[in-house]
Amino acid sequence: MNAEIIAVGSELLTPQRLDTNSLYLTNQLNALGIEVAMKTVVGDHRERLQAAVSGAVQRSEVVVITGGLGPTEDDLTREAVAAALGRDLLFSEEILDAIEQRFRRLARPMAAINRRQAYVITGAEVLPNPNGTAPGLWLEHDGTLLMMLPGPPREMKPLFDDHCLPRLQARLPRMVIRVRTLRVAGMPESEVDQRIAPVYTRYTNPVTTILAAPNDIQIHFRARCETEQEADALLEEVSAQVEPLLGERIYTRKDQPMESRVGELLSEAGKTVAVAESCTGGLIAQRLTAIPGSSTYFVGGFVTYQESAKTSWLGISPELIAAHTVVSEAVALAMAEAARAQSGADYALSTTGVAGPGGGTEQAPVGTVWIALASPQGSVARKYRFMGERERVRTLASQNALDLLRVELERISIALN
Ligand code: ATP
């Protein structure tokens, strides 16, 4: 079954506002096994909106329209949909009553223009909106299921979930959707795709989607079957072929970020970590501590941004810095080892680099980052050269640092088991 979403509102065509409703709706529709085939954003313009609705009704079996149900002259959804479907608008005393009651409860006078919201398209079911004045409408027209929902997300979401979802579900064959996620670090998206495409392109069920963020590639397999067992078996079949192609680069088989996986591994091993951060400025600590319960394994850290902080807080000798420069293997190792020694943690991560846009040198151009891991087994440092803007360089540095620790912890866990 195909769906189409129309977001109504001239503000959605400005640089200030984004249509986020359709992202929510797409997620909810996908969970029912309904694919979104098209999205439209239309300003508050009667003819354009009417044309968008006419087209959608001819193309799609499910049409969700959000916005433009308010009381003002530029809220045109009711009229435009009625015109597109060749239906009338009827005044509903019942809706007017409900709107009046809402204003009385809020002890506010009702403006006369709110009467506009009491018009219903003939044949439509009214969906009560406890969070606003505009009720939603549900309509079936020539085999198309059409729903009109208010624009504000806090009104739209409960209306969709409470009234539209159950109605849609009742019209669908009973199917279950199961999702499996693999997340990959340390391999570019193009390479991930090149390796696994020969497997996943052979399947239309499960559907595979790949989402790429800086050094964090998410592979989602979504299976839709009559039973959970069938769906799980399909997911197993595909991931059993995909996983060996990515090996250790898969950092989790759950929908969790790197810091959460690292936390899990530290907890399982009963180990602790500390950080000494220069170019990441506390980002690694921020990510680790974003995970609830991280106080059991995250000891603390040093944000040593200036050289003086590296020398006075971590005890790194000025001679070492002078001999190797601050963005160097020797300094990264010294930072990690000092953080480990001073904190008493089992592991310590460090970063020193040039996040840019300024500060690059011939020896260490912008994007150069040394990352080190000090561990009971000894210390290692790696040199990276990240491309892109300052924020991307910092994100990539934190992701790679966490991944360095993740790989070490996985190896230990494999060795122990
Ligand atoms: P109301 O009865 O509150 O006037 P409405 O159905 O007329 O509801 P709009 O006036 O179109 O809704 O939008 C109200 C506000 O809701 C917008 O200013 C915007 O902030 C938010 N909104 C509308 N549509 C969307 C959308 N597609 N995604 C995210 N936010 C939206």
Tab-separated table of C-alpha atoms and ligand atoms in Angstrom:
chain	number	residue	atom	x	y	z
A	1	MET	CA	0.000	0.000	0.000
A	2	ASN	CA	1.377	3.437	-0.958
A	3	ALA	CA	0.938	6.634	0.977
A	4	GLU	CA	1.425	10.260	0.195
A	5	ILE	CA	1.843	13.165	2.606
A	6	ILE	CA	0.880	16.769	1.973
A	7	ALA	CA	2.214	19.369	4.414
A	8	VAL	CA	0.263	22.601	4.167
A	9	GLY	CA	1.515	26.003	5.285
A	10	SER	CA	3.385	28.885	3.678
A	11	GLU	CA	5.707	28.997	6.710
A	12	LEU	CA	7.019	25.566	5.633
A	13	LEU	CA	8.343	27.216	2.469
A	14	THR	CA	10.464	29.702	4.413
A	15	PRO	CA	14.008	29.079	5.631
A	16	GLN	CA	12.764	29.172	9.236
A	17	ARG	CA	10.420	26.177	9.329
A	18	LEU	CA	10.850	22.594	8.272
A	19	ASP	CA	8.133	20.033	7.648
A	20	THR	CA	8.937	17.594	10.445
A	21	ASN	CA	5.400	16.173	10.599
A	22	SER	CA	6.046	14.042	7.546
A	23	LEU	CA	9.090	12.428	9.171
A	24	TYR	CA	6.962	11.325	12.088
A	25	LEU	CA	4.151	10.162	9.830
A	26	THR	CA	6.548	8.247	7.580
A	27	ASN	CA	7.912	6.383	10.557
A	28	GLN	CA	4.433	5.472	11.762
A	29	LEU	CA	3.229	4.462	8.299
A	30	ASN	CA	6.362	2.375	7.641
A	31	ALA	CA	5.780	0.528	10.889
A	32	LEU	CA	2.452	-0.576	9.424
A	33	GLY	CA	4.191	-1.670	6.248
A	34	ILE	CA	2.883	1.310	4.273
A	35	GLU	CA	5.540	2.940	2.094
A	36	VAL	CA	5.533	6.687	1.557
A	37	ALA	CA	5.820	7.255	-2.174
A	38	MET	CA	5.558	11.018	-2.329
A	39	LYS	CA	5.599	14.127	-0.163
A	40	THR	CA	4.464	17.616	-1.060
A	41	VAL	CA	4.826	20.917	0.763
A	42	VAL	CA	2.226	23.460	-0.357
A	43	GLY	CA	1.776	27.075	0.729
A	44	ASP	CA	-1.568	28.477	1.842
A	45	HIS	CA	-2.860	28.740	-1.714
A	46	ARG	CA	-6.283	27.358	-2.602
A	47	GLU	CA	-5.707	26.273	-6.226
A	48	ARG	CA	-2.282	24.737	-5.616
A	49	LEU	CA	-3.538	22.847	-2.602
A	50	GLN	CA	-6.612	21.631	-4.495
A	51	ALA	CA	-4.389	20.439	-7.358
A	52	ALA	CA	-2.065	18.658	-4.923
A	53	VAL	CA	-4.997	16.861	-3.289
A	54	SER	CA	-6.593	15.883	-6.631
A	55	GLY	CA	-3.315	14.358	-7.813
A	56	ALA	CA	-2.680	12.577	-4.538
A	57	VAL	CA	-6.132	10.993	-4.457
A	58	GLN	CA	-5.645	9.604	-7.959
A	59	ARG	CA	-2.156	8.262	-7.233
A	60	SER	CA	-2.176	6.974	-3.687
A	61	GLU	CA	-4.211	4.700	-1.480
A	62	VAL	CA	-3.422	6.661	1.668
A	63	VAL	CA	-3.216	10.462	1.765
A	64	VAL	CA	-2.273	12.317	4.947
A	65	ILE	CA	-2.656	16.084	4.952
A	66	THR	CA	-1.339	18.175	7.859
A	67	GLY	CA	-1.863	21.866	8.568
A	68	GLY	CA	-4.195	24.551	7.318
A	69	LEU	CA	-7.096	23.578	9.575
A	70	GLY	CA	-6.848	26.699	11.707
A	71	PRO	CA	-9.498	29.405	11.964
A	72	THR	CA	-7.946	32.110	9.796
A	73	GLU	CA	-8.582	33.064	6.166
A	74	ASP	CA	-5.343	31.448	5.037
A	75	ASP	CA	-6.284	28.060	6.516
A	76	LEU	CA	-7.669	26.471	3.385
A	77	THR	CA	-7.350	22.733	3.799
A	78	ARG	CA	-11.044	21.992	4.414
A	79	GLU	CA	-12.206	24.056	1.422
A	80	ALA	CA	-9.476	22.841	-0.931
A	81	VAL	CA	-10.037	19.165	-0.114
A	82	ALA	CA	-13.821	19.531	-0.459
A	83	ALA	CA	-13.320	21.177	-3.861
A	84	ALA	CA	-10.803	18.535	-4.978
A	85	LEU	CA	-13.200	15.723	-4.093
A	86	GLY	CA	-16.328	17.512	-5.328
A	87	ARG	CA	-17.910	17.377	-1.875
A	88	ASP	CA	-19.732	19.994	0.180
A	89	LEU	CA	-18.840	21.539	3.482
A	90	LEU	CA	-21.468	21.227	6.202
A	91	PHE	CA	-21.663	23.241	9.370
A	92	SER	CA	-21.567	21.054	12.486
A	93	GLU	CA	-23.217	22.374	15.646
A	94	GLU	CA	-21.549	19.541	17.531
A	95	ILE	CA	-18.037	20.672	16.610
A	96	LEU	CA	-18.915	24.290	17.383
A	97	ASP	CA	-20.101	23.142	20.818
A	98	ALA	CA	-16.828	21.331	21.429
A	99	ILE	CA	-14.801	24.378	20.364
A	100	GLU	CA	-16.908	26.679	22.564
A	101	GLN	CA	-16.473	24.353	25.511
A	102	ARG	CA	-12.710	24.346	25.017
A	103	PHE	CA	-12.610	28.147	25.102
A	104	ARG	CA	-14.790	28.165	28.242
A	105	ARG	CA	-12.441	25.703	29.943
A	106	LEU	CA	-9.494	27.931	29.099
A	107	ALA	CA	-11.575	30.957	30.252
A	108	ARG	CA	-10.952	32.743	26.972
A	109	PRO	CA	-13.486	34.373	24.658
A	110	MET	CA	-13.985	32.526	21.356
A	111	ALA	CA	-13.350	34.641	18.260
A	112	ALA	CA	-16.060	34.511	15.597
A	113	ILE	CA	-13.539	33.195	13.064
A	114	ASN	CA	-13.269	29.950	15.036
A	115	ARG	CA	-16.677	29.028	13.582
A	116	ARG	CA	-14.775	28.193	10.385
A	117	GLN	CA	-13.320	25.170	12.157
A	118	ALA	CA	-16.800	23.725	12.665
A	119	TYR	CA	-17.222	22.920	8.955
A	120	VAL	CA	-16.991	19.270	7.970
A	121	ILE	CA	-16.587	17.752	4.520
A	122	THR	CA	-19.639	15.614	3.747
A	123	GLY	CA	-19.019	11.972	4.532
A	124	ALA	CA	-16.016	12.712	6.767
A	125	GLU	CA	-15.626	11.359	10.261
A	126	VAL	CA	-14.594	13.925	12.845
A	127	LEU	CA	-11.509	13.059	14.911
A	128	PRO	CA	-11.621	14.880	18.254
A	129	ASN	CA	-8.522	16.938	19.080
A	130	PRO	CA	-8.024	17.286	22.839
A	131	ASN	CA	-4.926	19.469	22.355
A	132	GLY	CA	-6.318	22.174	20.091
A	133	THR	CA	-9.420	23.623	18.485
A	134	ALA	CA	-9.194	22.122	15.000
A	135	PRO	CA	-10.541	18.566	14.888
A	136	GLY	CA	-9.042	16.128	12.418
A	137	LEU	CA	-11.064	14.567	9.592
A	138	TRP	CA	-11.030	11.013	8.207
A	139	LEU	CA	-12.519	10.319	4.811
A	140	GLU	CA	-12.763	7.443	2.353
A	141	HIS	CA	-13.029	8.495	-1.262
A	142	ASP	CA	-13.002	6.147	-4.277
A	143	GLY	CA	-10.741	3.641	-2.540
A	144	THR	CA	-8.417	6.264	-1.067
A	145	LEU	CA	-8.094	6.775	2.681
A	146	LEU	CA	-7.644	10.453	3.344
A	147	MET	CA	-6.889	12.107	6.655
A	148	MET	CA	-6.626	15.773	7.532
A	149	LEU	CA	-4.721	16.641	10.692
A	150	PRO	CA	-3.800	19.937	12.364
A	151	GLY	CA	-0.282	21.288	11.739
A	152	PRO	CA	1.153	21.675	15.253
A	153	PRO	CA	3.082	18.456	15.959
A	154	ARG	CA	1.743	18.167	19.520
A	155	GLU	CA	-1.800	18.060	18.104
A	156	MET	CA	-1.022	16.046	14.977
A	157	LYS	CA	0.843	13.155	16.647
A	158	PRO	CA	-1.810	12.059	19.170
A	159	LEU	CA	-4.564	12.495	16.592
A	160	PHE	CA	-2.731	10.279	14.145
A	161	ASP	CA	-1.762	7.672	16.733
A	162	ASP	CA	-5.131	7.505	18.500
A	163	HIS	CA	-7.496	7.742	15.550
A	164	CYS	CA	-5.768	7.148	12.233
A	165	LEU	CA	-3.445	4.267	13.161
A	166	PRO	CA	-6.213	1.956	14.406
A	167	ARG	CA	-8.372	2.774	11.377
A	168	LEU	CA	-5.472	2.040	9.013
A	169	GLN	CA	-4.574	-1.138	10.863
A	170	ALA	CA	-8.133	-2.425	10.554
A	171	ARG	CA	-7.878	-2.110	6.775
A	172	LEU	CA	-4.536	-3.845	6.387
A	173	PRO	CA	-3.874	-7.545	6.190
A	174	ARG	CA	-2.360	-8.548	9.528
A	175	MET	CA	1.387	-8.304	9.112
A	176	VAL	CA	4.237	-7.947	11.537
A	177	ILE	CA	7.251	-5.766	10.930
A	178	ARG	CA	10.583	-6.640	12.472
A	179	VAL	CA	13.704	-4.527	12.153
A	180	ARG	CA	17.344	-5.404	12.602
A	181	THR	CA	20.080	-2.797	12.705
A	182	LEU	CA	23.813	-3.091	12.162
A	183	ARG	CA	26.023	-0.081	12.809
A	184	VAL	CA	29.442	0.211	11.238
A	185	ALA	CA	32.459	2.429	11.970
A	186	GLY	CA	35.821	2.614	10.277
A	187	MET	CA	34.634	1.930	6.752
A	188	PRO	CA	33.314	4.467	4.234
A	189	GLU	CA	29.687	4.183	3.129
A	190	SER	CA	30.662	3.423	-0.459
A	191	GLU	CA	32.740	0.465	0.646
A	192	VAL	CA	30.037	-0.831	2.976
A	193	ASP	CA	27.549	-0.666	0.141
A	194	GLN	CA	29.901	-2.237	-2.368
A	195	ARG	CA	30.457	-5.190	-0.045
A	196	ILE	CA	26.894	-5.845	0.992
A	197	ALA	CA	24.814	-4.755	-2.021
A	198	PRO	CA	25.283	-8.124	-3.784
A	199	VAL	CA	23.465	-9.698	-0.812
A	200	TYR	CA	20.691	-7.244	0.010
A	201	THR	CA	19.701	-6.425	-3.561
A	202	ARG	CA	18.580	-10.045	-3.918
A	203	TYR	CA	15.841	-9.413	-1.346
A	204	THR	CA	12.797	-7.155	-1.581
A	205	ASN	CA	11.797	-8.415	1.858
A	206	PRO	CA	13.509	-7.401	4.085
A	207	VAL	CA	13.893	-3.879	2.756
A	208	THR	CA	17.412	-2.530	3.344
A	209	THR	CA	18.183	1.122	4.068
A	210	ILE	CA	21.610	2.597	4.692
A	211	LEU	CA	21.987	5.849	6.624
A	212	ALA	CA	25.384	7.493	6.801
A	213	ALA	CA	26.667	9.882	9.470
A	214	PRO	CA	30.338	10.754	10.084
A	215	ASN	CA	32.049	7.384	10.566
A	216	ASP	CA	28.761	5.876	11.635
A	217	ILE	CA	26.855	3.895	9.048
A	218	GLN	CA	23.515	2.405	9.971
A	219	ILE	CA	22.180	-0.548	8.032
A	220	HIS	CA	18.494	-1.241	8.674
A	221	PHE	CA	16.797	-4.421	7.519
A	222	ARG	CA	12.996	-4.282	7.750
A	223	ALA	CA	11.102	-7.532	7.252
A	224	ARG	CA	7.346	-7.665	6.855
A	225	CYS	CA	5.714	-11.072	7.240
A	226	GLU	CA	2.617	-12.778	8.530
A	227	THR	CA	4.365	-14.005	11.667
A	228	GLU	CA	7.192	-12.814	13.870
A	229	GLN	CA	9.028	-16.111	13.323
A	230	GLU	CA	8.973	-15.706	9.551
A	231	ALA	CA	10.191	-12.107	9.792
A	232	ASP	CA	12.977	-13.027	12.208
A	233	ALA	CA	14.045	-15.933	10.003
A	234	LEU	CA	14.303	-13.604	6.999
A	235	LEU	CA	16.311	-11.049	8.988
A	236	GLU	CA	18.602	-13.820	10.188
A	237	GLU	CA	19.068	-15.126	6.652
A	238	VAL	CA	20.182	-11.733	5.325
A	239	SER	CA	22.290	-10.599	8.269
A	240	ALA	CA	24.078	-13.963	8.415
A	241	GLN	CA	25.351	-13.211	4.906
A	242	VAL	CA	26.067	-9.523	5.497
A	243	GLU	CA	27.875	-9.707	8.844
A	244	PRO	CA	30.970	-11.653	7.689
A	245	LEU	CA	31.458	-9.085	4.919
A	246	LEU	CA	31.900	-6.299	7.476
A	247	GLY	CA	33.467	-8.276	10.336
A	248	GLU	CA	34.955	-6.251	13.170
A	249	ARG	CA	33.785	-3.012	11.563
A	250	ILE	CA	30.269	-3.766	12.872
A	251	TYR	CA	30.265	-2.051	16.230
A	252	THR	CA	26.775	-3.052	17.275
A	253	ARG	CA	23.856	-5.224	16.223
A	254	LYS	CA	21.424	-2.966	18.055
A	255	ASP	CA	20.107	0.509	17.375
A	256	GLN	CA	22.571	2.208	19.718
A	257	PRO	CA	25.320	4.799	19.255
A	258	MET	CA	29.030	4.051	19.708
A	259	GLU	CA	29.181	5.516	23.233
A	260	SER	CA	26.414	3.201	24.361
A	261	ARG	CA	28.179	0.141	22.926
A	262	VAL	CA	31.466	1.164	24.564
A	263	GLY	CA	29.606	1.596	27.876
A	264	GLU	CA	28.085	-1.856	27.513
A	265	LEU	CA	31.475	-3.454	26.858
A	266	LEU	CA	33.100	-1.626	29.786
A	267	SER	CA	30.272	-2.713	32.090
A	268	GLU	CA	30.489	-6.321	30.939
A	269	ALA	CA	34.256	-6.345	31.501
A	270	GLY	CA	33.976	-4.437	34.798
A	271	LYS	CA	36.531	-1.911	33.514
A	272	THR	CA	36.786	1.887	33.695
A	273	VAL	CA	37.891	4.647	31.351
A	274	ALA	CA	39.198	8.211	31.616
A	275	VAL	CA	39.960	10.798	28.930
A	276	ALA	CA	42.473	13.524	28.163
A	277	GLU	CA	41.036	15.646	25.381
A	278	SER	CA	42.539	18.460	23.409
A	279	CYS	CA	40.896	19.043	20.008
A	280	THR	CA	37.662	17.270	21.046
A	281	GLY	CA	37.298	19.631	24.031
A	282	GLY	CA	35.334	17.213	26.196
A	283	LEU	CA	33.212	15.703	23.430
A	284	ILE	CA	34.267	12.140	24.256
A	285	ALA	CA	33.406	12.716	27.921
A	286	GLN	CA	30.119	14.340	26.894
A	287	ARG	CA	29.189	11.352	24.727
A	288	LEU	CA	30.148	8.787	27.351
A	289	THR	CA	28.240	10.594	30.093
A	290	ALA	CA	25.134	10.976	27.912
A	291	ILE	CA	24.514	7.293	28.605
A	292	PRO	CA	22.572	6.616	31.825
A	293	GLY	CA	24.597	4.617	34.323
A	294	SER	CA	27.954	5.745	32.896
A	295	SER	CA	29.204	6.673	36.373
A	296	THR	CA	29.998	2.997	36.919
A	297	TYR	CA	32.681	2.996	34.207
A	298	PHE	CA	33.557	6.604	33.351
A	299	VAL	CA	36.025	7.952	35.914
A	300	GLY	CA	36.460	11.488	34.547
A	301	GLY	CA	38.718	13.462	32.294
A	302	PHE	CA	40.991	16.343	31.498
A	303	VAL	CA	40.229	18.952	28.881
A	304	THR	CA	43.749	20.177	28.225
A	305	TYR	CA	43.399	22.658	25.426
A	306	GLN	CA	46.417	24.933	25.900
A	307	GLU	CA	49.909	23.547	26.194
A	308	SER	CA	50.113	24.909	29.739
A	309	ALA	CA	47.214	22.655	30.753
A	310	LYS	CA	48.924	19.653	29.196
A	311	THR	CA	52.108	20.368	31.112
A	312	SER	CA	50.671	21.416	34.457
A	313	TRP	CA	47.656	19.087	34.735
A	314	LEU	CA	48.958	16.037	32.932
A	315	GLY	CA	52.632	16.565	33.713
A	316	ILE	CA	53.724	16.372	30.080
A	317	SER	CA	57.192	17.829	29.794
A	318	PRO	CA	57.561	21.005	27.731
A	319	GLU	CA	60.664	19.403	26.200
A	320	LEU	CA	58.575	16.509	24.842
A	321	ILE	CA	56.152	18.965	23.267
A	322	ALA	CA	59.013	21.085	21.894
A	323	ALA	CA	60.725	18.034	20.443
A	324	HIS	CA	57.636	16.504	18.773
A	325	THR	CA	55.125	19.393	18.479
A	326	VAL	CA	51.809	19.254	20.273
A	327	VAL	CA	49.964	17.319	17.549
A	328	SER	CA	52.166	14.248	17.623
A	329	GLU	CA	52.211	10.601	18.492
A	330	ALA	CA	54.485	11.238	21.495
A	331	VAL	CA	52.126	13.836	23.011
A	332	ALA	CA	48.987	11.771	22.343
A	333	LEU	CA	50.585	8.768	24.074
A	334	ALA	CA	51.843	10.871	26.987
A	335	MET	CA	48.356	12.391	27.446
A	336	ALA	CA	46.613	9.007	27.494
A	337	GLU	CA	49.178	7.477	29.823
A	338	ALA	CA	49.030	10.428	32.217
A	339	ALA	CA	45.212	10.364	32.269
A	340	ARG	CA	45.280	6.641	32.997
A	341	ALA	CA	47.895	6.979	35.741
A	342	GLN	CA	46.253	9.973	37.427
A	343	SER	CA	42.689	8.674	37.309
A	344	GLY	CA	43.428	5.061	38.136
A	345	ALA	CA	41.171	4.016	35.249
A	346	ASP	CA	41.838	0.794	33.341
A	347	TYR	CA	41.795	2.635	30.016
A	348	ALA	CA	42.394	6.200	28.918
A	349	LEU	CA	41.749	7.855	25.576
A	350	SER	CA	43.408	11.023	24.340
A	351	THR	CA	43.086	13.336	21.364
A	352	THR	CA	45.364	16.049	20.051
A	353	GLY	CA	44.793	17.595	16.656
A	354	VAL	CA	43.932	20.541	14.463
A	355	ALA	CA	40.159	20.945	14.163
A	356	GLY	CA	40.485	24.044	11.969
A	357	PRO	CA	39.626	26.142	10.156
A	358	GLY	CA	42.896	27.850	11.253
A	359	GLY	CA	45.984	26.463	12.953
A	360	GLY	CA	47.124	24.001	10.288
A	361	THR	CA	50.828	23.545	9.606
A	362	GLU	CA	52.711	21.751	6.888
A	363	GLN	CA	53.475	18.920	9.274
A	364	ALA	CA	49.953	18.855	10.737
A	365	PRO	CA	47.432	20.271	8.258
A	366	VAL	CA	43.834	21.008	9.344
A	367	GLY	CA	42.078	17.746	10.135
A	368	THR	CA	45.198	15.985	11.479
A	369	VAL	CA	44.373	14.246	14.754
A	370	TRP	CA	46.431	11.875	16.874
A	371	ILE	CA	44.344	9.556	19.041
A	372	ALA	CA	45.855	7.340	21.718
A	373	LEU	CA	44.606	4.580	23.947
A	374	ALA	CA	46.432	3.639	27.115
A	375	SER	CA	45.476	0.237	28.467
A	376	PRO	CA	46.780	-2.459	30.801
A	377	GLN	CA	48.271	-4.111	27.698
A	378	GLY	CA	50.259	-0.999	26.737
A	379	SER	CA	49.581	2.089	24.650
A	380	VAL	CA	48.783	2.665	21.012
A	381	ALA	CA	48.409	5.850	18.998
A	382	ARG	CA	46.904	6.365	15.575
A	383	LYS	CA	47.154	9.266	13.196
A	384	TYR	CA	44.077	10.388	11.279
A	385	ARG	CA	43.452	13.013	8.650
A	386	PHE	CA	39.792	14.045	8.672
A	387	MET	CA	38.270	16.135	5.908
A	388	GLY	CA	35.582	18.725	6.449
A	389	GLU	CA	34.590	21.465	8.812
A	390	ARG	CA	35.588	21.923	12.444
A	391	GLU	CA	32.510	20.201	13.883
A	392	ARG	CA	32.916	17.221	11.584
A	393	VAL	CA	36.600	16.863	12.491
A	394	ARG	CA	35.716	16.903	16.196
A	395	THR	CA	32.865	14.405	15.748
A	396	LEU	CA	35.067	12.079	13.716
A	397	ALA	CA	37.872	12.317	16.280
A	398	SER	CA	35.505	11.383	19.118
A	399	GLN	CA	33.972	8.543	17.103
A	400	ASN	CA	37.348	7.075	16.155
A	401	ALA	CA	38.665	7.381	19.703
A	402	LEU	CA	35.643	5.518	21.062
A	403	ASP	CA	36.005	2.934	18.294
A	404	LEU	CA	39.642	2.349	19.214
A	405	LEU	CA	38.555	1.456	22.734
A	406	ARG	CA	35.588	-0.554	21.433
A	407	VAL	CA	37.820	-2.801	19.299
A	408	GLU	CA	40.192	-3.357	22.224
A	409	LEU	CA	37.306	-4.284	24.536
A	410	GLU	CA	35.781	-6.639	21.951
A	411	ARG	CA	39.108	-8.444	21.571
A	412	ILE	CA	39.397	-8.910	25.302
A	413	SER	CA	35.822	-10.103	25.533
A	414	ILE	CA	36.415	-12.639	22.728
A	415	ALA	CA	39.634	-13.801	24.390
A	416	LEU	CA	37.851	-14.303	27.715
A	417	ASN	CA	34.876	-16.190	26.323
B	1	ATP	P1	-4.081	25.581	14.181
B	1	ATP	O1	-5.473	25.166	14.484
B	1	ATP	O2	-3.189	25.536	15.394
B	1	ATP	O3	-3.982	26.886	13.445
B	1	ATP	P2	-3.383	24.369	11.677
B	1	ATP	O4	-3.842	23.038	11.234
B	1	ATP	O5	-3.930	25.541	10.973
B	1	ATP	O6	-3.531	24.428	13.237
B	1	ATP	P3	-0.963	25.507	10.814
B	1	ATP	O7	-1.521	26.877	11.099
B	1	ATP	O8	-0.787	25.106	9.412
B	1	ATP	O9	-1.832	24.421	11.523
B	1	ATP	O10	0.392	25.325	11.595
B	1	ATP	C1	0.515	25.727	12.938
B	1	ATP	C2	1.959	25.546	13.386
B	1	ATP	O11	2.248	24.155	13.416
B	1	ATP	C3	3.006	26.102	12.445
B	1	ATP	O12	3.382	27.425	12.750
B	1	ATP	C4	4.163	25.187	12.590
B	1	ATP	O13	4.982	25.638	13.647
B	1	ATP	C5	3.538	23.889	12.965
B	1	ATP	N1	3.496	23.034	11.780
B	1	ATP	C6	2.589	23.047	10.790
B	1	ATP	N2	2.837	22.112	9.857
B	1	ATP	C7	3.984	21.515	10.245
B	1	ATP	C8	4.772	20.464	9.693
B	1	ATP	N3	4.441	19.852	8.540
B	1	ATP	N4	5.868	20.090	10.368
B	1	ATP	C9	6.200	20.687	11.533
B	1	ATP	N5	5.506	21.685	12.091
B	1	ATP	C10	4.404	22.093	11.479
